[in-house]
PDB file of C-alpha atoms in Angstrom:
ATOM      1  CA  UNK A  16     -12.345  17.939 -35.079  1.00 40.00           C
ATOM      2  CA  UNK A  17      -9.358  18.436 -37.336  1.00 44.00           C
ATOM      3  CA  UNK A  18      -9.899  19.881 -40.747  1.00 44.00           C
ATOM      4  CA  UNK A  19      -8.601  17.886 -43.664  1.00 40.00           C
ATOM      5  CA  UNK A  20      -5.784  20.398 -44.042  1.00 42.00           C
ATOM      6  CA  UNK A  21      -4.796  19.828 -40.433  1.00 47.00           C
ATOM      7  CA  UNK A  22      -3.084  16.540 -41.202  1.00 42.00           C
ATOM      8  CA  UNK A  23      -0.642  18.288 -43.505  1.00 42.00           C
ATOM      9  CA  UNK A  24       0.181  20.932 -40.892  1.00 44.00           C
ATOM     10  CA  UNK A  25       0.432  18.646 -37.864  1.00 43.00           C
ATOM     11  CA  UNK A  26       4.196  18.222 -38.141  1.00 42.00           C
ATOM     12  CA  UNK A  27       4.643  21.695 -36.684  1.00 42.00           C
ATOM     13  CA  UNK A  28       3.185  20.628 -33.323  1.00 59.00           C
ATOM     14  CA  UNK A  29       5.413  17.839 -31.957  1.00 62.00           C
ATOM     15  CA  UNK A  30       4.408  15.852 -28.875  1.00 68.00           C
ATOM     16  CA  UNK A  31       6.191  13.625 -26.392  1.00 70.00           C
ATOM     17  CA  UNK A  32       4.585  10.226 -26.798  1.00 84.00           C
ATOM     18  CA  UNK A  33       4.552   7.092 -24.695  1.00 95.00           C
ATOM     19  CA  UNK A  34       7.701   5.152 -23.928  1.00 96.00           C
ATOM     20  CA  UNK A  35       8.689   1.716 -22.677  1.00 97.00           C
ATOM     21  CA  UNK A  36       8.538   2.633 -18.983  1.00 97.00           C
ATOM     22  CA  UNK A  37       4.842   3.515 -19.356  1.00 98.00           C
ATOM     23  CA  UNK A  38       3.801   0.269 -21.070  1.00 98.00           C
ATOM     24  CA  UNK A  39       2.730  -2.912 -19.286  1.00 98.00           C
ATOM     25  CA  UNK A  40       3.163  -6.188 -21.172  1.00 98.00           C
ATOM     26  CA  UNK A  41       0.716  -8.988 -20.331  1.00 98.00           C
ATOM     27  CA  UNK A  42       1.819 -12.553 -21.110  1.00 98.00           C
ATOM     28  CA  UNK A  43      -0.390 -15.649 -21.173  1.00 98.00           C
ATOM     29  CA  UNK A  44       1.613 -18.344 -19.413  1.00 98.00           C
ATOM     30  CA  UNK A  45      -0.727 -20.995 -20.835  1.00 98.00           C
ATOM     31  CA  UNK A  46       0.478 -20.216 -24.371  1.00 98.00           C
ATOM     32  CA  UNK A  47       4.087 -20.972 -25.289  1.00 98.00           C
ATOM     33  CA  UNK A  48       4.120 -18.460 -28.152  1.00 98.00           C
ATOM     34  CA  UNK A  49       2.951 -15.686 -25.830  1.00 98.00           C
ATOM     35  CA  UNK A  50       5.729 -16.435 -23.366  1.00 98.00           C
ATOM     36  CA  UNK A  51       8.457 -16.488 -26.028  1.00 98.00           C
ATOM     37  CA  UNK A  52       7.223 -13.409 -27.883  1.00 98.00           C
ATOM     38  CA  UNK A  53       6.642 -11.484 -24.664  1.00 98.00           C
ATOM     39  CA  UNK A  54      10.237 -12.046 -23.616  1.00 98.00           C
ATOM     40  CA  UNK A  55      11.480 -11.033 -27.068  1.00 98.00           C
ATOM     41  CA  UNK A  56       9.440  -7.843 -26.852  1.00 98.00           C
ATOM     42  CA  UNK A  57      10.680  -7.062 -23.343  1.00 98.00           C
ATOM     43  CA  UNK A  58      14.273  -7.191 -24.538  1.00 98.00           C
ATOM     44  CA  UNK A  59      13.642  -5.429 -27.851  1.00 98.00           C
ATOM     45  CA  UNK A  60      11.928  -2.472 -26.181  1.00 98.00           C
ATOM     46  CA  UNK A  61      13.820  -2.583 -22.866  1.00 98.00           C
ATOM     47  CA  UNK A  62      10.569  -2.910 -20.935  1.00 98.00           C
ATOM     48  CA  UNK A  63      11.176  -2.769 -17.156  1.00 98.00           C
ATOM     49  CA  UNK A  64      10.825  -6.181 -15.533  1.00 96.00           C
ATOM     50  CA  UNK A  65       8.259  -4.745 -13.121  1.00 97.00           C
ATOM     51  CA  UNK A  66       5.989  -3.962 -16.093  1.00 98.00           C
ATOM     52  CA  UNK A  67       5.584  -7.618 -17.101  1.00 98.00           C
ATOM     53  CA  UNK A  68       2.289  -9.163 -15.982  1.00 98.00           C
ATOM     54  CA  UNK A  69       1.694 -12.920 -16.125  1.00 98.00           C
ATOM     55  CA  UNK A  70      -1.810 -14.379 -16.456  1.00 98.00           C
ATOM     56  CA  UNK A  71      -3.252 -17.752 -17.406  1.00 98.00           C
ATOM     57  CA  UNK A  72      -5.909 -18.069 -20.115  1.00 98.00           C
ATOM     58  CA  UNK A  73      -6.326 -21.738 -21.059  1.00 97.00           C
ATOM     59  CA  UNK A  74      -7.481 -22.945 -24.475  1.00 96.00           C
ATOM     60  CA  UNK A  75      -7.152 -19.570 -26.276  1.00 97.00           C
ATOM     61  CA  UNK A  76     -10.889 -18.762 -26.529  1.00 98.00           C
ATOM     62  CA  UNK A  77     -11.819 -16.236 -29.198  1.00 98.00           C
ATOM     63  CA  UNK A  78     -14.331 -14.555 -26.879  1.00 98.00           C
ATOM     64  CA  UNK A  79     -14.715 -14.058 -23.127  1.00 98.00           C
ATOM     65  CA  UNK A  80     -17.959 -13.590 -21.249  1.00 98.00           C
ATOM     66  CA  UNK A  81     -18.375 -10.688 -18.849  1.00 98.00           C
ATOM     67  CA  UNK A  82     -17.410 -12.666 -15.757  1.00 98.00           C
ATOM     68  CA  UNK A  83     -14.233 -14.065 -17.347  1.00 98.00           C
ATOM     69  CA  UNK A  84     -13.274 -10.633 -18.584  1.00 98.00           C
ATOM     70  CA  UNK A  85     -13.755  -8.896 -15.255  1.00 98.00           C
ATOM     71  CA  UNK A  86     -11.574 -11.511 -13.551  1.00 98.00           C
ATOM     72  CA  UNK A  87      -8.838 -11.040 -16.160  1.00 98.00           C
ATOM     73  CA  UNK A  88      -8.987  -7.258 -15.940  1.00 98.00           C
ATOM     74  CA  UNK A  89      -8.810  -7.312 -12.152  1.00 98.00           C
ATOM     75  CA  UNK A  90      -5.776  -9.588 -12.292  1.00 98.00           C
ATOM     76  CA  UNK A  91      -3.985  -7.244 -14.703  1.00 98.00           C
ATOM     77  CA  UNK A  92      -4.942  -4.017 -12.939  1.00 98.00           C
ATOM     78  CA  UNK A  93      -3.721  -5.320  -9.579  1.00 98.00           C
ATOM     79  CA  UNK A  94      -0.194  -5.356 -10.980  1.00 98.00           C
ATOM     80  CA  UNK A  95      -0.187  -1.848 -12.463  1.00 98.00           C
ATOM     81  CA  UNK A  96       1.161   1.289 -10.873  1.00 97.00           C
ATOM     82  CA  UNK A  97       0.089   4.860 -11.710  1.00 96.00           C
ATOM     83  CA  UNK A  98       2.962   5.262 -14.164  1.00 97.00           C
ATOM     84  CA  UNK A  99       1.443   2.688 -16.544  1.00 98.00           C
ATOM     85  CA  UNK A 100      -0.419   4.471 -19.344  1.00 98.00           C
ATOM     86  CA  UNK A 101      -0.916   1.611 -21.814  1.00 98.00           C
ATOM     87  CA  UNK A 102      -1.204  -2.180 -21.848  1.00 98.00           C
ATOM     88  CA  UNK A 103      -0.010  -4.652 -24.491  1.00 99.00           C
ATOM     89  CA  UNK A 104      -1.573  -8.123 -24.359  1.00 99.00           C
ATOM     90  CA  UNK A 105       0.681 -10.657 -26.052  1.00 99.00           C
ATOM     91  CA  UNK A 106      -1.762 -13.036 -27.725  1.00 98.00           C
ATOM     92  CA  UNK A 107      -4.110 -13.310 -30.676  1.00 98.00           C
ATOM     93  CA  UNK A 108      -7.033 -14.783 -28.717  1.00 98.00           C
ATOM     94  CA  UNK A 109      -9.051 -13.886 -26.773  1.00 98.00           C
ATOM     95  CA  UNK A 110      -9.808 -10.763 -28.767  1.00 98.00           C
ATOM     96  CA  UNK A 111     -13.500 -10.186 -27.926  1.00 98.00           C
ATOM     97  CA  UNK A 112     -15.689  -9.815 -24.859  1.00 98.00           C
ATOM     98  CA  UNK A 113     -19.325 -10.452 -25.752  1.00 98.00           C
ATOM     99  CA  UNK A 114     -19.841  -8.030 -28.693  1.00 98.00           C
ATOM    100  CA  UNK A 115     -17.007  -5.727 -27.588  1.00 98.00           C
ATOM    101  CA  UNK A 116     -13.359  -6.033 -28.465  1.00 98.00           C
ATOM    102  CA  UNK A 117     -11.020  -7.048 -25.673  1.00 98.00           C
ATOM    103  CA  UNK A 118      -8.879  -3.937 -26.064  1.00 98.00           C
ATOM    104  CA  UNK A 119     -11.819  -1.544 -25.885  1.00 98.00           C
ATOM    105  CA  UNK A 120     -13.517  -3.411 -23.040  1.00 98.00           C
ATOM    106  CA  UNK A 121     -10.266  -3.214 -21.106  1.00 98.00           C
ATOM    107  CA  UNK A 122      -9.726   0.487 -21.779  1.00 98.00           C
ATOM    108  CA  UNK A 123     -13.266   1.879 -21.698  1.00 98.00           C
ATOM    109  CA  UNK A 124     -15.165  -0.759 -19.737  1.00 98.00           C
ATOM    110  CA  UNK A 125     -17.512  -3.395 -21.107  1.00 98.00           C
ATOM    111  CA  UNK A 126     -20.574  -2.025 -22.923  1.00 96.00           C
ATOM    112  CA  UNK A 127     -22.884  -5.046 -22.678  1.00 94.00           C
ATOM    113  CA  UNK A 128     -25.939  -3.027 -23.645  1.00 95.00           C
ATOM    114  CA  UNK A 129     -24.535  -2.557 -27.131  1.00 97.00           C
ATOM    115  CA  UNK A 130     -24.948  -6.263 -27.835  1.00 97.00           C
ATOM    116  CA  UNK A 131     -28.745  -5.982 -28.091  1.00 96.00           C
ATOM    117  CA  UNK A 132     -28.277  -3.656 -31.061  1.00 96.00           C
ATOM    118  CA  UNK A 133     -24.693  -3.635 -32.241  1.00 97.00           C
ATOM    119  CA  UNK A 134     -25.373  -1.078 -34.971  1.00 97.00           C
ATOM    120  CA  UNK A 135     -26.315   1.537 -32.386  1.00 97.00           C
ATOM    121  CA  UNK A 136     -23.904   4.300 -31.339  1.00 96.00           C
ATOM    122  CA  UNK A 137     -21.496   3.018 -28.730  1.00 95.00           C
ATOM    123  CA  UNK A 138     -19.813   4.609 -25.736  1.00 91.00           C
ATOM    124  CA  UNK A 139     -17.707   7.573 -26.901  1.00 96.00           C
ATOM    125  CA  UNK A 140     -14.023   7.705 -26.072  1.00 97.00           C
ATOM    126  CA  UNK A 141     -12.777  10.740 -24.181  1.00 97.00           C
ATOM    127  CA  UNK A 142      -9.399  10.063 -25.791  1.00 98.00           C
ATOM    128  CA  UNK A 143     -10.705  10.705 -29.315  1.00 98.00           C
ATOM    129  CA  UNK A 144      -8.551  13.366 -30.965  1.00 97.00           C
ATOM    130  CA  UNK A 145      -6.975  14.145 -27.592  1.00 96.00           C
ATOM    131  CA  UNK A 146      -4.524  17.002 -28.148  1.00 90.00           C
ATOM    132  CA  UNK A 147      -1.799  16.084 -25.651  1.00 83.00           C
ATOM    133  CA  UNK A 148      -1.315  14.439 -22.298  1.00 88.00           C
ATOM    134  CA  UNK A 149      -1.004  10.902 -21.010  1.00 95.00           C
ATOM    135  CA  UNK A 150      -3.905   8.447 -21.353  1.00 97.00           C
ATOM    136  CA  UNK A 151      -4.114   7.358 -17.726  1.00 97.00           C
ATOM    137  CA  UNK A 152      -2.763  10.449 -15.975  1.00 96.00           C
ATOM    138  CA  UNK A 153      -4.931  12.881 -17.936  1.00 96.00           C
ATOM    139  CA  UNK A 154      -7.892  10.834 -19.246  1.00 96.00           C
ATOM    140  CA  UNK A 155      -8.151   7.990 -16.695  1.00 96.00           C
ATOM    141  CA  UNK A 156      -7.794   5.447 -19.508  1.00 97.00           C
ATOM    142  CA  UNK A 157      -5.141   2.824 -20.050  1.00 98.00           C
ATOM    143  CA  UNK A 158      -5.144   2.350 -23.804  1.00 98.00           C
ATOM    144  CA  UNK A 159      -4.508  -1.213 -24.949  1.00 98.00           C
ATOM    145  CA  UNK A 160      -3.455  -3.310 -27.922  1.00 99.00           C
ATOM    146  CA  UNK A 161      -2.932  -6.961 -28.849  1.00 99.00           C
ATOM    147  CA  UNK A 162       0.359  -8.319 -30.188  1.00 99.00           C
ATOM    148  CA  UNK A 163      -0.712 -11.390 -32.229  1.00 98.00           C
ATOM    149  CA  UNK A 164       1.125 -14.646 -31.623  1.00 98.00           C
ATOM    150  CA  UNK A 165       0.042 -17.026 -34.400  1.00 98.00           C
ATOM    151  CA  UNK A 166       3.640 -17.251 -35.628  1.00 98.00           C
ATOM    152  CA  UNK A 167       6.664 -16.626 -33.429  1.00 98.00           C
ATOM    153  CA  UNK A 168       8.749 -15.713 -36.475  1.00 98.00           C
ATOM    154  CA  UNK A 169       6.151 -13.289 -37.834  1.00 98.00           C
ATOM    155  CA  UNK A 170       5.619 -11.661 -34.433  1.00 98.00           C
ATOM    156  CA  UNK A 171       9.346 -11.132 -33.944  1.00 98.00           C
ATOM    157  CA  UNK A 172       9.524  -9.547 -37.409  1.00 98.00           C
ATOM    158  CA  UNK A 173       6.609  -7.278 -36.464  1.00 98.00           C
ATOM    159  CA  UNK A 174       8.410  -6.211 -33.291  1.00 98.00           C
ATOM    160  CA  UNK A 175      11.573  -5.548 -35.262  1.00 98.00           C
ATOM    161  CA  UNK A 176       9.631  -3.323 -37.688  1.00 98.00           C
ATOM    162  CA  UNK A 177       8.269  -1.308 -34.810  1.00 98.00           C
ATOM    163  CA  UNK A 178      11.694  -0.813 -33.275  1.00 98.00           C
ATOM    164  CA  UNK A 179      13.261   0.033 -36.637  1.00 98.00           C
ATOM    165  CA  UNK A 180      10.640   2.748 -37.205  1.00 97.00           C
ATOM    166  CA  UNK A 181      12.329   4.811 -34.494  1.00 95.00           C
ATOM    167  CA  UNK A 182      15.696   5.051 -36.203  1.00 94.00           C
ATOM    168  CA  UNK A 183      14.929   6.811 -39.485  1.00 90.00           C
ATOM    169  CA  UNK A 184      12.069   8.475 -41.304  1.00 92.00           C
ATOM    170  CA  UNK A 185      11.956   7.111 -44.853  1.00 93.00           C
ATOM    171  CA  UNK A 186      10.368   8.767 -47.861  1.00 97.00           C
ATOM    172  CA  UNK A 187       6.905   7.218 -47.809  1.00 98.00           C
ATOM    173  CA  UNK A 188       3.315   7.549 -48.989  1.00 98.00           C
ATOM    174  CA  UNK A 189      -0.048   7.560 -47.224  1.00 98.00           C
ATOM    175  CA  UNK A 190      -2.741   5.988 -49.419  1.00 98.00           C
ATOM    176  CA  UNK A 191      -6.441   6.711 -48.854  1.00 98.00           C
ATOM    177  CA  UNK A 192      -8.800   4.834 -51.174  1.00 98.00           C
ATOM    178  CA  UNK A 193     -12.425   5.618 -51.848  1.00 98.00           C
ATOM    179  CA  UNK A 194     -13.541   2.328 -53.359  1.00 98.00           C
ATOM    180  CA  UNK A 195     -16.479   1.208 -55.482  1.00 98.00           C
ATOM    181  CA  UNK A 196     -18.003  -0.212 -52.286  1.00 98.00           C
ATOM    182  CA  UNK A 197     -20.133   2.785 -51.339  1.00 97.00           C
ATOM    183  CA  UNK A 198     -21.273   1.449 -47.961  1.00 97.00           C
ATOM    184  CA  UNK A 199     -17.691   0.772 -46.860  1.00 98.00           C
ATOM    185  CA  UNK A 200     -16.490   4.196 -48.032  1.00 98.00           C
ATOM    186  CA  UNK A 201     -18.361   6.132 -45.338  1.00 97.00           C
ATOM    187  CA  UNK A 202     -15.205   7.787 -44.004  1.00 97.00           C
ATOM    188  CA  UNK A 203     -14.044   9.046 -47.403  1.00 97.00           C
ATOM    189  CA  UNK A 204     -15.260  12.538 -46.431  1.00 96.00           C
ATOM    190  CA  UNK A 205     -12.385  12.644 -43.945  1.00 98.00           C
ATOM    191  CA  UNK A 206      -9.639  11.643 -46.356  1.00 98.00           C
ATOM    192  CA  UNK A 207      -6.980  14.354 -46.535  1.00 97.00           C
ATOM    193  CA  UNK A 208      -6.439  15.818 -49.982  1.00 96.00           C
ATOM    194  CA  UNK A 209      -3.508  14.615 -52.058  1.00 98.00           C
ATOM    195  CA  UNK A 210      -0.537  16.634 -50.930  1.00 96.00           C
ATOM    196  CA  UNK A 211       3.069  16.508 -49.762  1.00 97.00           C
ATOM    197  CA  UNK A 212       4.491  17.005 -46.300  1.00 97.00           C
ATOM    198  CA  UNK A 213       8.123  17.777 -47.173  1.00 97.00           C
ATOM    199  CA  UNK A 214       9.432  17.991 -43.606  1.00 95.00           C
ATOM    200  CA  UNK A 215       8.246  14.416 -43.010  1.00 97.00           C
ATOM    201  CA  UNK A 216       9.166  13.133 -46.480  1.00 97.00           C
ATOM    202  CA  UNK A 217       5.541  12.010 -46.818  1.00 98.00           C
ATOM    203  CA  UNK A 218       3.329  12.057 -49.904  1.00 98.00           C
ATOM    204  CA  UNK A 219      -0.441  11.837 -49.422  1.00 98.00           C
ATOM    205  CA  UNK A 220      -2.387  10.139 -52.221  1.00 98.00           C
ATOM    206  CA  UNK A 221      -6.177  10.102 -52.029  1.00 98.00           C
ATOM    207  CA  UNK A 222      -7.543   7.963 -54.836  1.00 98.00           C
ATOM    208  CA  UNK A 223     -10.776   6.617 -56.242  1.00 98.00           C
ATOM    209  CA  UNK A 224      -9.688   3.015 -56.670  1.00 98.00           C
ATOM    210  CA  UNK A 225     -10.288  -0.452 -55.278  1.00 98.00           C
ATOM    211  CA  UNK A 226      -6.602  -1.165 -54.716  1.00 97.00           C
ATOM    212  CA  UNK A 227      -3.030  -0.131 -55.194  1.00 98.00           C
ATOM    213  CA  UNK A 228      -0.395  -2.534 -56.409  1.00 97.00           C
ATOM    214  CA  UNK A 229       3.350  -2.821 -56.939  1.00 98.00           C
ATOM    215  CA  UNK A 230       4.220  -0.005 -54.525  1.00 97.00           C
ATOM    216  CA  UNK A 231       6.900  -0.261 -51.881  1.00 96.00           C
ATOM    217  CA  UNK A 232       6.658   2.906 -49.784  1.00 97.00           C
ATOM    218  CA  UNK A 233       3.461   2.543 -47.745  1.00 98.00           C
ATOM    219  CA  UNK A 234       3.265   4.331 -44.399  1.00 98.00           C
ATOM    220  CA  UNK A 235      -0.550   4.477 -44.227  1.00 98.00           C
ATOM    221  CA  UNK A 236      -3.143   2.510 -46.201  1.00 98.00           C
ATOM    222  CA  UNK A 237      -6.830   3.057 -45.436  1.00 98.00           C
ATOM    223  CA  UNK A 238      -9.618   1.696 -47.572  1.00 98.00           C
ATOM    224  CA  UNK A 239     -13.107   0.185 -47.461  1.00 98.00           C
ATOM    225  CA  UNK A 240     -13.640  -3.333 -48.789  1.00 98.00           C
ATOM    226  CA  UNK A 241     -14.534  -6.752 -47.399  1.00 97.00           C
ATOM    227  CA  UNK A 242     -11.376  -8.167 -49.007  1.00 97.00           C
ATOM    228  CA  UNK A 243      -8.348  -6.059 -49.935  1.00 98.00           C
ATOM    229  CA  UNK A 244      -6.741  -7.326 -53.140  1.00 97.00           C
ATOM    230  CA  UNK A 245      -3.102  -7.374 -54.224  1.00 98.00           C
ATOM    231  CA  UNK A 246      -1.565  -7.200 -50.750  1.00 98.00           C
ATOM    232  CA  UNK A 247       1.133  -9.589 -51.903  1.00 97.00           C
ATOM    233  CA  UNK A 248       2.396  -6.941 -54.343  1.00 98.00           C
ATOM    234  CA  UNK A 249       2.930  -4.296 -51.656  1.00 98.00           C
ATOM    235  CA  UNK A 250       5.732  -3.319 -49.311  1.00 98.00           C
ATOM    236  CA  UNK A 251       5.180  -1.377 -46.110  1.00 98.00           C
ATOM    237  CA  UNK A 252       7.817   0.775 -44.427  1.00 98.00           C
ATOM    238  CA  UNK A 253       8.566   0.204 -40.717  1.00 98.00           C
ATOM    239  CA  UNK A 254       5.837   1.706 -38.583  1.00 98.00           C
ATOM    240  CA  UNK A 255       3.134   1.486 -41.264  1.00 98.00           C
ATOM    241  CA  UNK A 256      -0.538   1.653 -40.246  1.00 99.00           C
ATOM    242  CA  UNK A 257      -3.195  -0.074 -42.368  1.00 98.00           C
ATOM    243  CA  UNK A 258      -6.880  -0.914 -41.990  1.00 98.00           C
ATOM    244  CA  UNK A 259     -10.052  -1.502 -43.996  1.00 98.00           C
ATOM    245  CA  UNK A 260     -13.602  -0.533 -43.097  1.00 98.00           C
ATOM    246  CA  UNK A 261     -15.627  -3.723 -43.026  1.00 98.00           C
ATOM    247  CA  UNK A 262     -17.841  -5.441 -40.473  1.00 98.00           C
ATOM    248  CA  UNK A 263     -15.700  -8.279 -39.155  1.00 98.00           C
ATOM    249  CA  UNK A 264     -12.054  -7.445 -39.847  1.00 98.00           C
ATOM    250  CA  UNK A 265     -11.412  -7.630 -36.098  1.00 98.00           C
ATOM    251  CA  UNK A 266     -12.843 -11.152 -35.811  1.00 98.00           C
ATOM    252  CA  UNK A 267      -9.241 -12.205 -36.114  1.00 98.00           C
ATOM    253  CA  UNK A 268      -9.536 -15.979 -36.475  1.00 97.00           C
ATOM    254  CA  UNK A 269     -12.912 -16.229 -38.205  1.00 91.00           C
ATOM    255  CA  UNK A 270     -13.257 -18.273 -41.363  1.00 75.00           C
ATOM    256  CA  UNK A 271     -15.859 -16.007 -42.986  1.00 80.00           C
ATOM    257  CA  UNK A 272     -15.788 -14.022 -46.199  1.00 89.00           C
ATOM    258  CA  UNK A 273     -14.207 -10.863 -44.805  1.00 97.00           C
ATOM    259  CA  UNK A 274     -10.480 -10.258 -44.496  1.00 98.00           C
ATOM    260  CA  UNK A 275      -9.019 -10.439 -41.007  1.00 98.00           C
ATOM    261  CA  UNK A 276      -6.840  -7.478 -40.041  1.00 98.00           C
ATOM    262  CA  UNK A 277      -4.116 -10.037 -39.313  1.00 98.00           C
ATOM    263  CA  UNK A 278      -3.539 -10.031 -43.074  1.00 98.00           C
ATOM    264  CA  UNK A 279      -2.316  -6.427 -42.868  1.00 98.00           C
ATOM    265  CA  UNK A 280       0.383  -7.484 -40.420  1.00 98.00           C
ATOM    266  CA  UNK A 281       1.224 -10.499 -42.577  1.00 98.00           C
ATOM    267  CA  UNK A 282       1.719  -8.108 -45.517  1.00 98.00           C
ATOM    268  CA  UNK A 283       4.149  -5.954 -43.518  1.00 98.00           C
ATOM    269  CA  UNK A 284       2.111  -3.327 -41.678  1.00 98.00           C
ATOM    270  CA  UNK A 285       3.036  -2.599 -38.059  1.00 98.00           C
ATOM    271  CA  UNK A 286      -0.429  -1.927 -36.601  1.00 99.00           C
ATOM    272  CA  UNK A 287      -4.079  -2.226 -37.611  1.00 99.00           C
ATOM    273  CA  UNK A 288      -7.681  -1.987 -36.391  1.00 99.00           C
ATOM    274  CA  UNK A 289     -10.969  -3.765 -37.086  1.00 98.00           C
ATOM    275  CA  UNK A 290     -14.319  -4.545 -35.493  1.00 98.00           C
ATOM    276  CA  UNK A 291     -15.270  -7.841 -33.845  1.00 98.00           C
ATOM    277  CA  UNK A 292     -19.057  -7.546 -34.260  1.00 98.00           C
ATOM    278  CA  UNK A 293     -21.419  -5.920 -36.749  1.00 98.00           C
ATOM    279  CA  UNK A 294     -20.924  -2.138 -36.343  1.00 98.00           C
ATOM    280  CA  UNK A 295     -22.758  -0.981 -39.479  1.00 97.00           C
ATOM    281  CA  UNK A 296     -20.785   1.651 -41.328  1.00 96.00           C
ATOM    282  CA  UNK A 297     -20.707   4.442 -38.765  1.00 97.00           C
ATOM    283  CA  UNK A 298     -17.477   6.293 -39.505  1.00 98.00           C
ATOM    284  CA  UNK A 299     -17.142   6.929 -35.757  1.00 98.00           C
ATOM    285  CA  UNK A 300     -16.489   3.209 -35.193  1.00 98.00           C
ATOM    286  CA  UNK A 301     -13.407   3.231 -37.435  1.00 98.00           C
ATOM    287  CA  UNK A 302     -10.189   5.240 -37.573  1.00 98.00           C
ATOM    288  CA  UNK A 303     -10.753   8.789 -38.763  1.00 98.00           C
ATOM    289  CA  UNK A 304      -8.104   9.210 -41.491  1.00 98.00           C
ATOM    290  CA  UNK A 305      -7.288  12.883 -40.893  1.00 97.00           C
ATOM    291  CA  UNK A 306      -7.079  12.421 -37.127  1.00 98.00           C
ATOM    292  CA  UNK A 307      -4.924   9.295 -37.428  1.00 98.00           C
ATOM    293  CA  UNK A 308      -2.461  10.875 -39.823  1.00 98.00           C
ATOM    294  CA  UNK A 309      -2.251  14.118 -37.872  1.00 97.00           C
ATOM    295  CA  UNK A 310      -1.385  12.486 -34.572  1.00 97.00           C
ATOM    296  CA  UNK A 311       1.078  10.057 -36.134  1.00 97.00           C
ATOM    297  CA  UNK A 312       2.910  12.909 -37.842  1.00 97.00           C
ATOM    298  CA  UNK A 313       3.141  14.736 -34.536  1.00 95.00           C
ATOM    299  CA  UNK A 314       5.210  11.914 -33.101  1.00 95.00           C
ATOM    300  CA  UNK A 315       2.569   9.878 -31.308  1.00 97.00           C
ATOM    301  CA  UNK A 316       3.185   6.146 -31.121  1.00 98.00           C
ATOM    302  CA  UNK A 317       1.037   3.726 -33.099  1.00 98.00           C
ATOM    303  CA  UNK A 318      -1.129   2.882 -30.090  1.00 98.00           C
ATOM    304  CA  UNK A 319      -1.732   6.556 -29.293  1.00 98.00           C
ATOM    305  CA  UNK A 320      -2.475   7.613 -32.873  1.00 98.00           C
ATOM    306  CA  UNK A 321      -4.858   4.700 -33.474  1.00 98.00           C
ATOM    307  CA  UNK A 322      -6.721   5.154 -30.193  1.00 98.00           C
ATOM    308  CA  UNK A 323      -7.040   8.902 -30.750  1.00 98.00           C
ATOM    309  CA  UNK A 324      -8.519   8.290 -34.204  1.00 98.00           C
ATOM    310  CA  UNK A 325     -11.615   6.261 -33.177  1.00 98.00           C
ATOM    311  CA  UNK A 326     -14.579   8.103 -31.646  1.00 98.00           C
ATOM    312  CA  UNK A 327     -16.663   5.012 -30.744  1.00 98.00           C
ATOM    313  CA  UNK A 328     -14.168   2.141 -30.341  1.00 98.00           C
ATOM    314  CA  UNK A 329     -16.224  -0.335 -28.264  1.00 98.00           C
ATOM    315  CA  UNK A 330     -16.328  -2.963 -31.039  1.00 98.00           C
ATOM    316  CA  UNK A 331     -12.849  -2.350 -32.423  1.00 98.00           C
ATOM    317  CA  UNK A 332      -9.687  -4.275 -31.624  1.00 98.00           C
ATOM    318  CA  UNK A 333      -6.279  -2.601 -31.908  1.00 99.00           C
ATOM    319  CA  UNK A 334      -3.395  -4.883 -32.911  1.00 99.00           C
ATOM    320  CA  UNK A 335       0.298  -4.499 -33.627  1.00 98.00           C
ATOM    321  CA  UNK A 336       3.469  -3.079 -32.093  1.00 98.00           C
ATOM    322  CA  UNK A 337       2.310  -0.194 -29.911  1.00 98.00           C
ATOM    323  CA  UNK A 338       5.475   1.887 -29.526  1.00 98.00           C
ATOM    324  CA  UNK A 339       6.284   2.309 -33.232  1.00 98.00           C
ATOM    325  CA  UNK A 340       6.776   6.041 -33.796  1.00 97.00           C
ATOM    326  CA  UNK A 341       8.436   6.845 -37.125  1.00 97.00           C
ATOM    327  CA  UNK A 342       7.821  10.601 -36.821  1.00 97.00           C
ATOM    328  CA  UNK A 343       9.109  11.113 -33.282  1.00 94.00           C
ATOM    329  CA  UNK A 344      12.350  13.061 -33.400  1.00 78.00           C
TER     330      UNK A 344
END
């Protein structure tokens, strides 16, 4: 695994990340928002027409059972050639399969056995902290992500942020917060030390605090709380990644007492991650901060950096604009 210092040195090892020709975009023809946003994304990213896959999922269920999932996966896979390394599903729901997330079930295969004891270790990802290479060609995995569709306007703005991230690297800050919530701070041991990465115009701030407020330069924000306060005071730069370690952040449309990771995108982040079922606080089930930052600084896209940062991702759903890559030059 990377040392904490590795994140600050990663800019010296650039990589060639995924591009539009290697991404399949899956549209739900039973949802008008999915159709409109999928077409907007195709044009914005110049996705080849052959990479667009149409499926029908009526009634937008939050969760699929194993049989429904296998039918959906087979329908998608039948349309994919060997050049496709990643899959973007253009919808908010479904986002779970039994106790697994939809994205992880699609990429790694459904781990139904985990549902009997969701706090147990889950199937490890061979893509965790992968040094280089293509997900499907080199690891036999097609990494996947959801592009939420609750608001056409908000989704188009999210896409625009991802595209804009490729044009300039702004001066920005990565915030890592060890909060007063001890149980949800289990990954604090992996926070990189406060530092500067001058070649990337990035400042790293590792803090003991429950929140930051009134800042407008966020590239990364990782914390551990059930609810993240003061999001309305923050501004995220294009390509920003943000997530919080809590049990049900990936239960996107739940009405419970924990913040949905959709709120990160609403606040201006470009991608996020959260779990759909009770994971307990194993750090391996959440993004490893040093690994995430290192791979993003190397020029990996958001989908690559996030997938590489989670050791046991079975319960975690990845959302956002997958091709954002603010450090690819």
